XYZ file of C-alpha atoms in Angstrom:
250
model
C 11.107 23.944 19.997
C 7.486 24.804 18.834
C 8.465 28.284 17.784
C 11.460 26.534 15.490
C 9.190 24.462 13.871
C 6.859 26.463 12.849
C 10.278 28.742 11.654
C 11.760 25.359 9.557
C 7.630 25.717 7.983
C 7.829 29.347 7.065
C 11.510 28.532 5.357
C 10.252 25.497 3.452
C 7.061 26.984 2.149
C 8.149 27.621 -0.838
C 10.397 24.536 -1.575
C 7.555 22.246 -1.439
C 9.407 19.455 0.139
C 5.825 18.507 1.744
C 4.311 17.790 -2.251
C 7.790 16.570 -3.456
C 7.318 13.425 -0.199
C 3.426 12.883 -1.559
C 4.331 13.371 -5.047
C 7.244 10.390 -4.279
C 5.089 7.960 -2.693
C 2.703 7.731 -5.627
C 5.108 7.063 -7.607
C 6.330 3.999 -4.989
C 3.113 3.068 -5.134
C 2.253 3.310 -8.964
C 5.306 0.967 -9.206
C 4.670 -1.492 -6.363
C 0.996 -1.562 -7.471
C 0.875 -0.989 -11.594
C -0.456 -3.612 -13.874
C -2.392 -6.731 -14.039
C -1.593 -9.596 -11.584
C -1.474 -13.758 -12.510
C -4.513 -15.732 -10.238
C -1.611 -16.991 -8.334
C -0.059 -13.261 -7.690
C -3.314 -12.090 -6.324
C -3.747 -15.601 -4.646
C -0.656 -14.945 -2.032
C -0.662 -11.268 -2.854
C -0.511 -10.601 0.959
C 3.266 -12.283 1.174
C 3.931 -10.939 -2.137
C 3.845 -7.772 -1.310
C 5.690 -8.438 2.411
C 8.792 -10.024 -0.171
C 8.487 -6.596 -2.476
C 7.834 -3.763 -0.569
C 11.565 -4.066 1.046
C 13.444 -4.261 -2.472
C 10.972 -1.302 -3.790
C 11.943 0.693 -0.520
C 15.561 0.190 -0.844
C 15.892 2.172 -3.385
C 13.015 4.437 -3.163
C 13.086 6.326 0.377
C 16.716 6.720 0.647
C 16.342 8.716 -2.231
C 13.474 10.348 -0.591
C 15.822 11.103 2.581
C 18.361 11.903 0.772
C 16.637 14.991 -1.066
C 14.499 15.879 1.711
C 17.878 16.631 3.903
C 20.145 17.973 1.112
C 17.169 20.530 0.814
C 16.535 21.144 4.185
C 20.354 21.397 4.511
C 20.954 24.199 1.473
C 18.487 26.184 2.621
C 20.654 27.151 5.453
C 24.337 26.902 4.151
C 23.004 29.465 1.381
C 23.637 33.992 2.326
C 25.463 32.787 5.891
C 22.424 32.138 7.684
C 23.098 29.049 9.356
C 25.586 31.520 11.182
C 22.657 34.188 11.471
C 20.480 31.353 12.907
C 23.256 30.485 15.362
C 23.515 33.224 16.743
C 19.652 33.638 17.294
C 19.082 29.563 19.152
C 21.488 27.098 20.911
C 23.074 24.877 18.253
C 21.613 21.586 19.886
C 18.021 22.561 19.253
C 18.335 23.945 15.804
C 19.623 20.743 15.187
C 17.004 18.747 16.896
C 14.346 20.913 15.230
C 15.392 20.224 11.805
C 16.054 17.000 12.362
C 12.613 16.175 13.713
C 11.207 18.407 11.165
C 12.733 16.446 8.131
C 11.712 13.188 9.875
C 7.818 14.263 10.278
C 8.052 14.668 6.508
C 9.726 11.227 5.725
C 6.761 9.564 8.162
C 4.342 11.048 6.373
C 5.804 9.209 3.177
C 6.302 5.899 5.159
C 2.477 5.260 6.361
C 0.341 6.417 2.843
C 2.956 3.931 1.219
C 2.160 1.749 3.607
C -1.744 2.547 3.788
C -2.120 2.618 0.231
C -0.395 -1.369 -0.246
C -3.003 -2.178 2.532
C -5.549 -0.183 1.005
C -4.970 -1.741 -2.679
C -4.757 -5.273 -1.624
C -8.159 -5.188 0.139
C -10.258 -2.965 -2.367
C -8.660 -3.424 -5.622
C -7.057 -6.189 -5.632
C -8.848 -8.430 -3.410
C -5.771 -10.665 -2.350
C -7.175 -14.400 -1.012
C -6.466 -15.152 2.889
C -7.013 -12.790 5.280
C -4.452 -9.801 6.051
C -1.900 -10.156 8.357
C -1.852 -7.683 10.419
C 1.019 -8.379 12.892
C 3.128 -9.236 9.847
C 2.274 -5.872 8.069
C 2.764 -3.695 11.756
C 6.535 -5.599 11.974
C 7.204 -4.127 7.625
C 6.025 -0.939 9.099
C 8.431 -1.200 12.091
C 11.231 -2.628 9.866
C 10.664 0.543 7.439
C 10.980 2.854 9.796
C 14.022 1.916 11.427
C 16.593 1.776 8.987
C 14.950 4.957 7.328
C 15.296 7.281 10.117
C 18.655 6.034 10.830
C 19.809 6.663 7.232
C 17.788 9.769 7.472
C 19.544 10.882 10.906
C 22.707 10.560 8.464
C 21.443 12.683 5.633
C 20.536 14.962 7.852
C 24.111 15.231 9.981
C 26.285 15.475 6.286
C 24.129 18.324 5.447
C 24.361 20.033 8.288
C 28.021 19.663 8.984
C 29.361 19.918 4.820
C 28.481 23.324 3.699
C 29.252 21.805 -0.169
C 25.846 20.604 -1.437
C 27.173 17.560 -3.575
C 28.465 15.497 0.062
C 25.062 14.932 0.740
C 24.637 13.611 -2.626
C 27.552 11.715 -3.375
C 26.760 9.678 0.469
C 23.156 9.546 -0.657
C 24.218 8.167 -4.089
C 26.987 5.402 -2.865
C 24.890 4.503 0.331
C 21.841 3.612 -2.659
C 24.435 1.295 -4.779
C 25.594 -0.769 -1.675
C 21.936 -1.524 -0.296
C 21.062 -2.362 -3.637
C 23.671 -4.728 -3.628
C 23.123 -5.971 -0.247
C 19.301 -7.887 -1.447
C 22.112 -9.971 -3.605
C 25.498 -10.257 -2.695
C 25.714 -12.323 0.873
C 28.145 -10.468 2.102
C 27.688 -9.713 5.755
C 29.217 -5.639 5.483
C 27.020 -4.703 2.956
C 23.728 -6.191 4.893
C 25.032 -5.426 8.696
C 27.343 -2.977 8.343
C 25.450 0.188 6.939
C 21.504 1.487 7.319
C 21.170 0.221 4.148
C 21.773 -2.978 4.602
C 18.882 -3.112 6.681
C 15.776 -2.990 4.379
C 17.210 -6.371 3.578
C 17.913 -8.001 6.752
C 14.900 -7.362 8.425
C 12.683 -8.470 5.641
C 9.938 -10.904 7.153
C 9.468 -13.226 3.677
C 12.117 -14.741 1.530
C 10.641 -16.244 -2.202
C 11.200 -19.634 -4.412
C 10.250 -18.996 -7.846
C 9.501 -22.149 -10.442
C 10.438 -21.476 -14.373
C 8.459 -24.331 -14.784
C 4.884 -23.323 -13.770
C 5.538 -19.667 -12.720
C 4.983 -20.039 -9.642
C 6.124 -18.457 -6.700
C 6.413 -19.760 -3.397
C 6.836 -17.436 -0.313
C 8.335 -18.866 3.243
C 8.974 -16.777 6.653
C 11.889 -16.524 8.071
C 13.115 -15.731 11.829
C 11.791 -11.911 13.083
C 15.323 -10.260 12.773
C 15.020 -8.669 16.236
C 19.043 -8.475 16.538
C 19.149 -7.025 13.525
C 16.297 -4.173 14.295
C 18.533 -3.524 17.814
C 21.066 -3.215 16.008
C 19.802 -0.706 13.509
C 18.287 1.413 15.943
C 21.721 1.714 17.833
C 23.498 2.562 14.981
C 20.740 5.058 14.017
C 21.536 6.953 17.903
C 25.289 6.603 17.589
C 25.377 8.404 14.123
C 21.913 10.956 15.946
C 24.574 11.949 18.972
C 27.605 12.089 16.356
C 25.883 14.285 14.153
C 25.099 16.770 16.804
C 27.952 16.944 18.459
C 29.780 17.367 15.447
C 27.118 20.292 14.089
C 27.537 22.101 17.453
C 31.724 21.960 17.376
C 31.807 22.955 13.910
C 33.349 26.442 13.262
C 30.454 28.611 10.927
């Protein structure tokens, strides 16, 4: 497996995937943290980020997963590379190694984003109140779960479909569904697709008073059932994609 990871690294050195992940993570942080905050926003900053980050992540992280998986998959379909690789190594091991390599890149982006918002609250904006370690660990966990599930789906599509447009079509449709799930109360949107779980796993809800321009934040019940559902969904997608790839005619 280590040899396969090294091979993936060598194949992708000229594609600057890590640089792309770092650049997109920087864009997410700029989007989330730019501008001058009001006194009320600074005072409630820790709660504000717990509310805002899932909304930002539903747009940004699936796009990151789509582009990384599509680039990795397209690399194998060009010039019949996949046919040669499957003669050298077992298909299942190749599928797993490539999946873990891509997930590692995505994890770097998620962790840097998480550390970035915490560092901003502590050292730049100096948010009021004390830091919320439990809530922010849950935010990290509830960000990783749907992101990894989405990546597993995009990875399966990218390796099983030779046409490069298919992973992008799946990703764009998923982005649209995820965005709708944040604002429309349709259960199938929220719980029927992995993109909907960014909203389903939110820890905070918000009410905005237009007259006073003050936001009030309230805790939501921790949705462990939703976390279990998206985890099971990810496992099912992984197994289904792996079996489909191993049986695919190349």
